Amino acid sequence: MTCIFTISRENLCNLVVMKEKTMFKHPTAIVESEEIGEGTRIWHFVHVREKAKIGKNCTVGKGVYIDTEVEIGDNVKIENFVSVYKGVKLEDDVFIGPAVTFTNDLYPRAFIWDDDRICYTVVRRGASIGANATIICGVTIGEYAMVGAGSVVTRDVPPFVLVYGNPARQEGFVCSCGRKLDRIIREEDEKLVYACECGKEVETRK
Ligand SMILES: [Zn+2]
């Protein structure tokens, strides 16, 4: 018996759209969570633990480890070999460079562990962390802040602030587009307003 299927152009388009929206998992990845958003791509040798949440349209690069109960928003990009431990939250549009390491215990001992020791870290919307940086737990990295490659972050980073070094120190401000800001166009009581080449104005605290 011969069976011939026909499919309309409209249905074919829907199929393609559905395929793009579904999450992609490379066959070598171990994904124990079911809370992975549409359009998210999980690459070679990634391990996502149970109860981790990953939003829509994220990229999780080769060899990344996502611990249990980690929360990751939408459009987050995590480059190769990053470790994200329990107690870390990454909001939407965050960029995590290759080999960045998060921590979750300020005074670790191999022979003592319970959840009371977890020290929480938040990376706010749009922030970027450069390659090989280490984020000591208990800090908040503000919206659109930028951490230079190889930095060791030991305290909070305010929104739109650029930090680098060990320990990471404030070295200026950045725009949401990622450019460093150096042109002040207005100065108010507690604020400086910078203009970026991209046309945006960014308000910062003095
Ligand atoms: Zn800009």
Short mmCIF file of C-alpha atoms and ligand atoms in Angstrom, two decimals:
data_model
loop_
_atom_site.label_atom_id
_atom_site.label_comp_id
_atom_site.label_asym_id
_atom_site.label_seq_id
_atom_site.Cartn_x
_atom_site.Cartn_y
_atom_site.Cartn_z
CA MET A 1 0.00 0.00 0.00
CA THR A 2 1.33 3.39 -0.90
CA CYS A 3 0.58 6.41 1.18
CA ILE A 4 1.26 9.89 -0.08
CA PHE A 5 1.26 12.79 2.40
CA THR A 6 0.74 16.29 1.24
CA ILE A 7 1.52 19.34 3.34
CA SER A 8 0.53 22.90 2.65
CA ARG A 9 3.11 25.66 2.52
CA GLU A 10 1.51 27.19 5.64
CA ASN A 11 1.82 23.96 7.65
CA LEU A 12 5.42 23.53 6.54
CA CYS A 13 6.21 27.02 7.86
CA ASN A 14 4.56 26.15 11.20
CA LEU A 15 6.65 23.03 11.48
CA VAL A 16 9.84 25.03 10.96
CA VAL A 17 8.76 27.60 13.57
CA MET A 18 7.92 24.82 16.06
CA LYS A 19 11.33 23.27 15.52
CA GLU A 20 13.09 26.57 16.25
CA LYS A 21 11.08 27.12 19.44
CA THR A 22 11.81 23.73 20.94
CA MET A 23 14.87 23.47 23.14
CA PHE A 24 17.93 21.75 21.68
CA LYS A 25 20.06 19.38 23.71
CA HIS A 26 23.26 17.86 22.32
CA PRO A 27 23.27 14.07 22.76
CA THR A 28 26.30 14.26 25.11
CA ALA A 29 24.59 16.69 27.53
CA ILE A 30 22.97 15.42 30.75
CA VAL A 31 19.84 17.44 31.48
CA GLU A 32 18.01 16.35 34.65
CA SER A 33 15.68 19.37 34.79
CA GLU A 34 12.48 19.65 32.78
CA GLU A 35 12.28 23.41 33.21
CA ILE A 36 14.16 24.47 30.10
CA GLY A 37 12.61 27.27 28.01
CA GLU A 38 11.78 27.20 24.31
CA GLY A 39 14.59 28.02 21.93
CA THR A 40 17.33 27.27 24.49
CA ARG A 41 20.37 25.40 23.16
CA ILE A 42 22.43 23.16 25.42
CA TRP A 43 25.75 22.06 23.91
CA HIS A 44 28.29 19.27 24.32
CA PHE A 45 28.98 17.72 27.75
CA VAL A 46 26.79 20.16 29.71
CA HIS A 47 25.30 18.96 33.00
CA VAL A 48 22.06 20.60 34.18
CA ARG A 49 20.99 19.28 37.59
CA GLU A 50 17.44 18.57 38.72
CA LYS A 51 15.32 21.60 39.82
CA ALA A 52 17.50 24.04 37.87
CA LYS A 53 15.44 26.49 35.80
CA ILE A 54 16.62 27.87 32.48
CA GLY A 55 14.51 30.40 30.53
CA LYS A 56 13.87 30.88 26.81
CA ASN A 57 16.42 31.40 24.05
CA CYS A 58 19.49 30.79 26.21
CA THR A 59 22.80 29.35 25.01
CA VAL A 60 24.63 27.00 27.35
CA GLY A 61 28.13 26.32 25.98
CA LYS A 62 30.29 23.20 26.03
CA GLY A 63 31.15 21.71 29.42
CA VAL A 64 28.96 24.06 31.52
CA TYR A 65 27.72 22.86 34.93
CA ILE A 66 24.37 24.20 36.20
CA ASP A 67 23.72 23.14 39.79
CA THR A 68 20.39 22.24 41.35
CA GLU A 69 17.95 25.13 42.03
CA VAL A 70 19.95 27.61 39.98
CA GLU A 71 17.63 30.13 38.28
CA ILE A 72 18.47 31.47 34.83
CA GLY A 73 16.29 33.99 32.94
CA ASP A 74 15.66 34.44 29.21
CA ASN A 75 18.26 35.23 26.51
CA VAL A 76 21.19 34.37 28.78
CA LYS A 77 24.47 33.36 27.14
CA ILE A 78 26.82 31.11 29.10
CA GLU A 79 30.12 30.40 27.37
CA ASN A 80 32.17 27.17 27.61
CA PHE A 81 33.27 25.61 30.92
CA VAL A 82 31.34 27.87 33.31
CA SER A 83 30.28 26.54 36.75
CA VAL A 84 27.05 27.97 38.19
CA TYR A 85 26.47 26.64 41.72
CA LYS A 86 23.36 26.42 43.88
CA GLY A 87 22.39 29.83 45.23
CA VAL A 88 23.14 31.72 42.01
CA LYS A 89 20.47 33.57 40.03
CA LEU A 90 21.12 35.00 36.56
CA GLU A 91 18.47 37.42 35.26
CA ASP A 92 17.49 38.00 31.61
CA ASP A 93 20.11 38.99 28.98
CA VAL A 94 23.11 38.16 31.16
CA PHE A 95 26.43 37.21 29.49
CA ILE A 96 28.82 34.85 31.29
CA GLY A 97 32.24 34.52 29.61
CA PRO A 98 34.27 31.29 29.25
CA ALA A 99 35.43 29.53 32.44
CA VAL A 100 33.74 32.00 34.83
CA THR A 101 33.35 30.42 38.26
CA PHE A 102 30.72 31.18 40.87
CA THR A 103 31.08 30.06 44.49
CA ASN A 104 28.42 29.42 47.15
CA ASP A 105 30.21 28.97 50.48
CA LEU A 106 32.37 31.70 52.04
CA TYR A 107 34.24 29.39 54.41
CA PRO A 108 34.22 25.96 52.77
CA ARG A 109 35.21 22.78 54.56
CA ALA A 110 35.34 19.43 52.79
CA PHE A 111 33.73 17.71 55.79
CA ILE A 112 30.95 20.23 56.61
CA TRP A 113 28.09 20.96 54.24
CA ASP A 114 24.47 21.89 54.65
CA ASP A 115 22.17 24.29 52.86
CA ASP A 116 22.41 26.87 55.68
CA ARG A 117 25.92 27.62 54.47
CA ILE A 118 24.76 28.74 51.04
CA CYS A 119 25.59 32.33 50.31
CA TYR A 120 23.44 33.79 47.50
CA THR A 121 24.57 35.66 44.39
CA VAL A 122 22.44 37.60 41.88
CA VAL A 123 23.48 38.85 38.45
CA ARG A 124 20.96 41.47 37.33
CA ARG A 125 19.51 41.95 33.86
CA GLY A 126 21.92 42.69 31.03
CA ALA A 127 25.14 42.39 33.09
CA SER A 128 28.29 40.82 31.56
CA ILE A 129 31.07 38.87 33.24
CA GLY A 130 34.38 38.50 31.36
CA ALA A 131 36.32 35.29 30.77
CA ASN A 132 37.79 33.47 33.75
CA ALA A 133 36.39 35.85 36.38
CA THR A 134 35.59 34.45 39.83
CA ILE A 135 32.51 35.68 41.66
CA ILE A 136 32.79 35.30 45.43
CA CYS A 137 29.29 34.50 46.71
CA GLY A 138 27.00 36.95 48.49
CA VAL A 139 27.25 39.75 45.93
CA THR A 140 24.80 41.43 43.55
CA ILE A 141 26.11 42.44 40.14
CA GLY A 142 23.87 45.30 39.01
CA GLU A 143 21.95 45.81 35.77
CA TYR A 144 24.21 46.22 32.72
CA ALA A 145 27.33 46.20 34.91
CA MET A 146 30.51 44.76 33.37
CA VAL A 147 33.18 42.64 35.04
CA GLY A 148 36.57 42.51 33.30
CA ALA A 149 38.23 39.23 32.34
CA GLY A 150 40.12 37.48 35.13
CA SER A 151 38.63 39.65 37.90
CA VAL A 152 37.83 38.42 41.38
CA VAL A 153 34.58 40.07 42.48
CA THR A 154 34.35 40.34 46.27
CA ARG A 155 31.61 42.95 46.72
CA ASP A 156 28.50 44.34 45.04
CA VAL A 157 28.84 45.97 41.63
CA PRO A 158 26.38 48.86 41.08
CA PRO A 159 24.35 49.11 37.84
CA PHE A 160 26.26 50.27 34.71
CA VAL A 161 29.59 50.12 36.58
CA LEU A 162 32.76 48.63 35.05
CA VAL A 163 34.98 46.72 37.48
CA TYR A 164 38.17 44.73 37.02
CA GLY A 165 41.21 43.43 38.92
CA ASN A 166 41.76 41.33 42.02
CA PRO A 167 39.92 42.38 44.07
CA ALA A 168 37.74 43.97 41.39
CA ARG A 169 37.47 47.75 41.73
CA GLN A 170 35.33 50.36 40.01
CA GLU A 171 37.11 51.65 36.92
CA GLY A 172 34.31 53.55 35.19
CA PHE A 173 30.86 53.16 33.69
CA VAL A 174 29.45 51.32 30.69
CA CYS A 175 26.37 51.77 28.53
CA SER A 176 23.81 49.00 28.01
CA CYS A 177 25.40 48.60 24.54
CA GLY A 178 28.70 47.65 26.25
CA ARG A 179 30.79 50.75 25.38
CA LYS A 180 32.77 52.50 28.09
CA LEU A 181 31.30 55.91 28.96
CA ASP A 182 33.59 58.93 29.11
CA ARG A 183 31.49 61.94 28.05
CA ILE A 184 29.53 63.62 30.85
CA ILE A 185 26.75 65.80 29.52
CA ARG A 186 25.01 66.77 32.77
CA GLU A 187 25.85 66.85 36.42
CA GLU A 188 23.16 66.89 39.06
CA ASP A 189 23.27 66.70 42.89
CA GLU A 190 23.96 62.99 43.17
CA LYS A 191 23.98 61.97 39.53
CA LEU A 192 26.21 62.14 36.51
CA VAL A 193 24.59 61.74 33.10
CA TYR A 194 26.80 60.28 30.37
CA ALA A 195 26.16 60.24 26.62
CA CYS A 196 27.18 57.14 24.68
CA GLU A 197 28.23 56.94 21.03
CA CYS A 198 25.17 54.75 20.46
CA GLY A 199 22.91 57.73 21.26
CA LYS A 200 21.75 56.62 24.71
CA GLU A 201 22.07 58.65 27.89
CA VAL A 202 23.05 56.79 31.05
CA GLU A 203 22.43 58.14 34.55
CA THR A 204 24.95 57.05 37.17
CA ARG A 205 25.47 57.83 40.83
CA LYS A 206 28.48 59.99 41.68
ZN ZN B 1 25.74 52.82 24.15
#
